[in-house]
Every structure is written in structure tokens, then in C-alpha cells.
Amino acid sequence: MPKPSSPFLSRRGLVAAGGALGLVAALTACGGTDKAKDGAGDKGATSASGPWSFKDDLGKEATAKSTPKNIVAYTGTAAALSDYGVQVKGVFGPTRLADGKPDPMAGTMDISKVEILGNVYDEFNVEKYAALKPDLLATNTWDGTYWYVPEASKDKILKLAPAAAIGVGDKVSMDKALERTADLAKSLGADLNTRKSADAKARFDAASAKVREAVKANPGVKVLVGSGSDQMFYVSTAKTSADLKYFESLGVEFVNPEQDKLDPQGFYESLSWENAGKYKADVILLDNRTQALQPEALKAKPTWNELPAVKAGQVAPRVTEPIYSYEKCAQILEDLAKTIQNAKKLG
């Protein structure tokens, strides 16, 4: 998946961060009393009663004098942590829709209880972040950078607290991203030995089996992953996103764009709407993010209406940025299994 600053979403004005450097000097390195449960440590993490550390997927080790409590996270990461019972103080990224309702990226997190530092790409209020006295910043990483941390202010932001990033792109598959998100949640005090956690993992495993079964029962269904903007139609490759890589491992057959036509980051091919029919597919998984055009808006594009999958009514939403908890990803797989199972091959 590409950066939102590329064709999927234009960059917004850079965060006004005046005065933030003075706040940096005033902050202490760690937060309050740790009440995490014993045994909260995981890969790279120490026990709750002593210093905390976590080696992230950028190969960097985040450390604190005790288990972080004042956590600020990318909205999708925060939503996953919330599913494990770990609450954050602030979020950045798509959180609230224009009508005030939670963005899908927020999952079941109560957004009224968090400070929203930025709601779109390149929006991150550094002064509000500093005022929260953060002792951990948590986010995802697609390409070796901290997802949704603005380039212009990242140095100021990263000076304020340790940061941990979970890999969700490149060579990572969904199952690994889930495992690592659970590792982070456990290090922050989540109890993964609950019935709820066991049921969620079991549901995910069962849903994976359903996708395998659907592919075997209806072989040869070709799936295209697309996203629409006003000027372009973007066709994603299954090779550089954790969700698609996992679906492919379950047997799903994707229409992959030509390698030499991909964007510099290797996520998608950009097609003008005149050329939107370049690749034939039986099913289209369409980017469900708020910045991408949805089916109703796409009806205004004549070439969209002519795509065989569109004519056949075989367009399903793609959760382009999954919330990496077993509960949320199980639902994605269950929906995918139904889509494959019910698809007609269009020739």
C-alpha cells in the first residue's frame, strides 16, 4: 500500500510546531506507576516490575524505566491495542469522520476518550503530543518509516518519547503482523491468556481455513485489488502488503500489475481512467479507506462501469489497512471467503 501522500491522498499543510522544542527539554523520560500484570514481558520486553524494552520491526529497541502508560499511537495501532485491553492517551491518523462518527480505522475504540493529534496525513500537533507527556509512540511501518509521523516534524516528535513500529508491509505477512502486534500488547500489560484472546485466535484460524476451502471449491477466480481517485485507478500488487501476501498464501489468485510499472515504492500501478480495463479480473477488492472513491462515486467513471467485475456485481471492499488484532482480521478473512465462494468466473 502506498503512502497517503502519493496519489491516494494529497498532502495537507505541515504541522505548526512552534515552541515544541522548549517542551521537549521540559519532559521527563518516563511515566507513572506501573500496574501491569506480572509476566507482561515478551520478545525483548522485561518484567512489569522493572525496566521495559521492546525491539520493534525497524530493528530498534524502545526502552523506558517502567511499562509505558502514557501511550500515543497511530489510530489503527491504537485500535488493535484496544482490542487487547491496552488503552492509549492520544492518537494520530484517520480517527473521526466529517459527521463526527468514528473512522473505520478506529475499530471499536472509544474515540471520545483519546486526544486526537491529527486526523489526516501530515497532521500531528506536536505541542498537544508533548502535553500528554508520552512515554511511548506506537505505529506501523510499511517501508522503514514511522507510519503517519510527518517527515517535517518527525525529529521533534521522536525526541519526546521512545517509538515502536510494527511491520505490515514489504516481506511481512498478516500472520506475522498479528503476532508482533500481540507481542507489543503483551509487553504493555495485556493478558493474552484470556478466553477472549483464545477465541479470537481460534476464529482467525478457522477463517483462514474457510478461505482455503473457498479457493478449492471455486478455483481460478482472479482477484484485482484496486483504489480509485478522481484522476487515476490504482492496481495493487499482492507482494508488498501483509494482508494480500497472507491471502495469496491461502491460495487466492491475484491479478498483479507488471513489475516495471509499479510506483517507486513497489505498491501499485497507476492507470488513467481511460486505461482502467488493462487487467481483467473476476473480482475487484476496492480500497475502503475514506480518502478513496467508493462504488457510488465511481459510477461517474464510464470505464469503471465497463469493468467485467463491476458489471457482474463482484466488487467487495478491501480493508486496506487492517486493524491487526485476531478478532478484526478474522472478520476480514470470513468476508473474503464468502466473496471467493460466491464469485462467478467471467472469462
Coordinates of N, CA and C in Angstrom, one line a residue, residues 17 35 48 50 57 59 85 90 96 98 101 119 124 169 186 227 232 276 296 307 319 321 346:
A17 N 4.6 23.6 14.6 CA 5.2 23.0 15.8 C 6.0 24.0 16.6
K35 N 1.2 -0.7 36.7 CA 0.3 -1.6 37.3 C 0.1 -2.8 36.4
A48 N 7.1 -6.5 34.4 CA 6.4 -5.3 34.6 C 7.0 -4.5 35.8
G50 N 10.2 -4.0 36.5 CA 11.4 -3.3 36.3 C 11.4 -2.6 35.0
D57 N 10.0 -3.7 14.7 CA 10.3 -4.3 13.4 C 11.2 -3.4 12.5
G59 N 14.0 -2.8 13.9 CA 15.3 -3.3 14.5 C 15.8 -2.4 15.6
G85 N -7.0 -4.7 25.3 CA -7.2 -4.1 26.6 C -6.2 -3.1 26.9
G90 N -3.5 9.2 23.4 CA -3.7 10.0 22.2 C -3.5 9.2 20.9
R96 N -11.8 10.4 13.1 CA -13.1 10.9 13.2 C -13.6 11.3 11.8
A98 N -16.2 13.2 9.0 CA -16.7 14.5 8.9 C -18.0 14.7 9.7
K101 N -18.7 10.7 13.5 CA -18.6 9.3 13.8 C -17.2 8.8 13.7
N119 N -5.9 14.1 12.2 CA -6.9 13.3 11.7 C -6.6 12.9 10.2
F124 N -0.1 16.5 12.7 CA 0.3 15.9 14.0 C 0.6 17.1 14.9
G169 N 4.1 -4.3 6.0 CA 4.3 -4.3 4.5 C 5.6 -5.1 4.1
K186 N 1.3 -7.4 24.7 CA 1.6 -8.2 25.9 C 2.7 -7.4 26.7
S227 N -7.9 0.8 -6.2 CA -8.3 2.0 -5.5 C -8.5 3.1 -6.5
M232 N -7.2 8.8 -11.3 CA -6.5 7.6 -11.6 C -7.2 6.4 -10.9
A276 N -8.4 1.9 -17.4 CA -8.7 1.2 -16.2 C -9.0 -0.3 -16.5
E296 N -20.3 4.2 -5.3 CA -21.3 5.1 -5.7 C -20.7 6.3 -6.4
L307 N -16.0 -2.3 -16.5 CA -15.2 -3.4 -16.0 C -16.0 -4.7 -15.8
V319 N -10.3 -4.0 3.2 CA -9.8 -3.3 4.3 C -8.4 -3.1 4.1
E321 N -6.1 -1.1 5.3 CA -5.3 -1.0 6.5 C -5.9 -1.8 7.6
L346 N -15.6 -14.9 -15.0 CA -16.2 -14.1 -16.0 C -15.5 -14.3 -17.4

